[in-house]
XYZ file of C-alpha atoms in Angstrom:
212
model
C 0.314 -18.884 -9.751
C -3.753 -19.128 -9.785
C -4.121 -17.286 -13.101
C -0.756 -18.349 -14.897
C 0.362 -22.475 -16.052
C 3.425 -21.658 -13.964
C 6.102 -19.561 -13.063
C 7.531 -19.121 -16.169
C 4.587 -17.187 -16.898
C 4.465 -15.016 -14.348
C 8.014 -14.077 -15.455
C 7.343 -13.304 -18.570
C 4.706 -10.989 -17.278
C 7.134 -9.528 -14.708
C 9.660 -8.761 -17.364
C 6.941 -6.478 -19.213
C 7.950 -3.734 -17.346
C 11.212 -3.452 -19.351
C 9.435 -2.490 -22.433
C 8.798 0.943 -20.308
C 12.088 1.059 -19.016
C 14.883 3.877 -20.007
C 18.154 3.560 -17.669
C 19.071 0.422 -15.252
C 17.429 -2.390 -14.688
C 17.966 -4.100 -10.999
C 16.963 -7.692 -11.048
C 17.630 -10.287 -8.174
C 19.842 -12.977 -9.177
C 18.890 -15.115 -6.981
C 15.923 -15.796 -8.520
C 15.288 -19.011 -10.654
C 14.298 -16.613 -13.432
C 17.239 -14.371 -13.444
C 18.990 -15.531 -16.742
C 15.321 -15.251 -18.783
C 14.645 -11.723 -17.103
C 18.455 -10.517 -18.149
C 18.300 -11.439 -21.452
C 14.581 -10.375 -21.772
C 15.748 -6.800 -20.648
C 18.887 -6.772 -23.166
C 16.626 -8.065 -25.974
C 14.272 -4.965 -25.291
C 17.272 -2.872 -25.709
C 18.866 -2.160 -22.348
C 22.812 -1.718 -22.386
C 24.348 -4.841 -20.626
C 26.004 -2.592 -18.167
C 22.531 -1.262 -17.464
C 21.380 -4.648 -16.152
C 22.267 -4.999 -12.452
C 21.850 -7.859 -9.851
C 21.302 -7.960 -6.575
C 21.751 -11.043 -3.947
C 23.168 -13.610 -1.902
C 24.743 -15.445 -4.686
C 28.132 -14.338 -5.363
C 27.437 -13.636 -8.488
C 25.663 -10.467 -7.745
C 26.953 -6.782 -8.270
C 25.075 -6.266 -5.013
C 25.540 -9.300 -2.552
C 23.919 -9.712 1.084
C 27.311 -11.030 3.287
C 25.846 -11.317 6.653
C 23.246 -10.340 8.704
C 23.101 -10.628 12.338
C 19.998 -10.060 14.312
C 20.848 -7.527 17.735
C 17.248 -7.633 19.102
C 13.948 -7.641 17.793
C 13.720 -4.320 16.003
C 17.583 -4.325 14.636
C 19.817 -6.195 12.256
C 23.237 -5.494 11.604
C 23.840 -6.044 7.722
C 27.250 -6.460 5.553
C 26.843 -5.624 1.626
C 29.505 -5.903 -1.162
C 28.483 -2.980 -3.653
C 29.125 -2.833 -7.527
C 32.846 -1.448 -7.086
C 33.889 -4.468 -4.058
C 33.599 -1.891 -1.528
C 32.284 -3.665 1.939
C 29.476 -1.558 3.681
C 28.049 -2.092 7.165
C 24.865 -0.822 8.492
C 21.885 -1.023 10.830
C 18.532 -1.812 9.263
C 15.127 -1.511 11.932
C 13.949 -4.771 11.391
C 15.148 -8.598 12.389
C 13.179 -9.788 9.268
C 15.342 -11.323 6.694
C 13.044 -10.571 3.542
C 12.974 -7.129 4.957
C 16.091 -6.713 5.343
C 16.805 -8.249 1.852
C 14.943 -5.286 0.511
C 17.393 -2.798 2.134
C 20.046 -3.951 -0.792
C 17.775 -2.831 -3.471
C 17.619 0.713 -2.165
C 21.687 0.599 -1.302
C 22.031 -0.530 -4.639
C 19.368 2.797 -6.139
C 20.879 4.749 -3.873
C 24.856 3.643 -5.090
C 23.492 3.805 -8.741
C 22.071 6.582 -9.075
C 25.145 8.470 -7.481
C 23.118 10.441 -4.633
C 24.832 10.760 -1.084
C 25.085 6.799 -0.077
C 25.396 7.649 3.720
C 22.715 9.850 4.473
C 20.452 7.243 2.763
C 22.292 4.491 4.607
C 21.738 6.435 8.150
C 18.025 6.142 7.782
C 17.707 2.373 7.767
C 17.686 2.575 10.977
C 14.127 4.548 11.230
C 11.773 2.403 11.741
C 9.245 1.471 8.355
C 7.439 -2.099 9.462
C 3.869 -1.928 8.622
C 1.315 -3.814 10.097
C 0.918 -7.283 9.022
C 4.659 -7.174 7.312
C 6.311 -8.142 10.201
C 5.377 -6.067 13.304
C 6.741 -6.967 16.114
C 4.788 -6.570 19.477
C 5.961 -6.369 23.128
C 2.972 -7.967 25.546
C 2.605 -9.962 28.888
C 0.734 -13.150 29.708
C 0.356 -14.632 32.569
C 3.320 -12.547 34.102
C 5.008 -14.145 31.218
C 7.020 -11.592 28.541
C 5.784 -12.562 24.930
C 7.135 -11.498 21.629
C 4.724 -11.334 18.881
C 5.393 -11.405 14.942
C 2.576 -9.839 12.726
C 2.709 -11.059 9.578
C -0.756 -11.402 8.188
C -0.468 -9.210 5.199
C -0.313 -11.502 3.020
C 0.878 -15.238 2.280
C 2.917 -17.259 -0.789
C 4.910 -20.045 -0.113
C 8.304 -17.965 0.093
C 6.707 -15.122 2.488
C 5.359 -17.564 3.962
C 8.908 -19.570 4.375
C 10.436 -16.474 5.565
C 8.423 -15.631 7.809
C 8.648 -19.079 9.895
C 12.724 -18.352 9.362
C 12.217 -14.953 11.005
C 9.991 -16.380 13.748
C 12.845 -19.161 14.768
C 16.039 -16.667 14.110
C 14.516 -14.263 16.569
C 13.577 -17.112 18.710
C 17.044 -17.803 19.065
C 18.291 -14.626 19.173
C 16.340 -13.510 21.990
C 16.738 -16.967 23.974
C 13.482 -17.500 23.959
C 11.681 -20.880 25.573
C 8.968 -21.383 23.355
C 7.754 -20.840 19.624
C 4.049 -20.976 18.913
C 3.154 -20.573 15.253
C -0.482 -19.526 13.782
C -0.649 -20.081 10.025
C -3.623 -19.091 8.094
C -4.579 -19.485 4.131
C -2.248 -18.953 1.102
C -4.718 -17.736 -1.368
C -5.123 -17.482 -5.494
C -2.890 -20.579 -5.777
C -5.530 -21.993 -7.884
C -5.399 -25.892 -8.463
C -2.176 -25.658 -6.607
C -3.548 -25.118 -3.379
C -3.461 -28.477 -1.792
C 0.414 -29.122 -3.078
C 1.870 -26.212 -2.119
C -0.251 -25.711 1.600
C 1.587 -29.726 1.812
C 4.905 -27.990 1.381
C 4.533 -25.526 3.893
C 3.447 -28.369 5.779
C 6.867 -30.486 5.138
C 8.774 -27.360 5.800
C 7.128 -26.568 9.082
C 8.064 -30.205 10.795
C 11.642 -29.529 9.527
C 11.815 -26.327 11.793
C 12.094 -26.094 15.625
C 9.094 -24.763 16.105
C 6.872 -26.089 19.237
C 3.042 -25.896 18.608
C 1.337 -25.057 15.250
C -1.685 -24.099 14.940
C-alpha cells in the first residue's frame, strides 16, 4: 500500500495481468474487488465463461466447504467444484491461508482437464517453506513446545491469518498456552500506525495468553 493511494489502485495494477492472458482467468471471489477484477477481465476480451472464481463464498465456482485440522501438519478439506461435485482430500498443512491456496491448484487441474485424482494425491506431500507457516516441534524445560515460523513477510491480512492459525492449532492440539511474537509490517507508508493499531485490536479479540 506504500506506493498506492488505496486498495482500488492495487487491484487496478493487479488487473494488468489480464492484458497478456489468453484462456481462463481464475479470480478470488472473496476479494472486495472481485466484481472490479471480473469486469476488467471481460472488458479486456476474456470470455464470460472463461472467468472462473474460487473462495469461501457460496457463489464461488470452486468453493471451500470445510477445513478440519487433523494435526500440526495435516488438514482434511472439502471443496465443491464447478460441476457441483464435492471432493474431500488431505493437505499437508494446518495453516488456513496455505490450505486456501490449494483450492486454486485443484481448480487449475480440473479446468485444464488433467488427472485430478493424481494431482490431489500430491497435496499430502510437505511443501511448507521456512518462514511460511513451518511447524517446529521441540522441548524446553522438559515441556513439548510447538513453534510456528510465519516470519517470511507480513501484511494486515497475512498477520491475521497467522494469528488465526496459531489459535486454531492451540485448540486442535489441546495446548495450554499460546505466546505470539509479532514483528513490524513494512511498506505501509502513511498507513503504518493505523494498520499496526488494527492488529493490536484484532489480537485483543483472540484468546492469546501472551504477546510481544
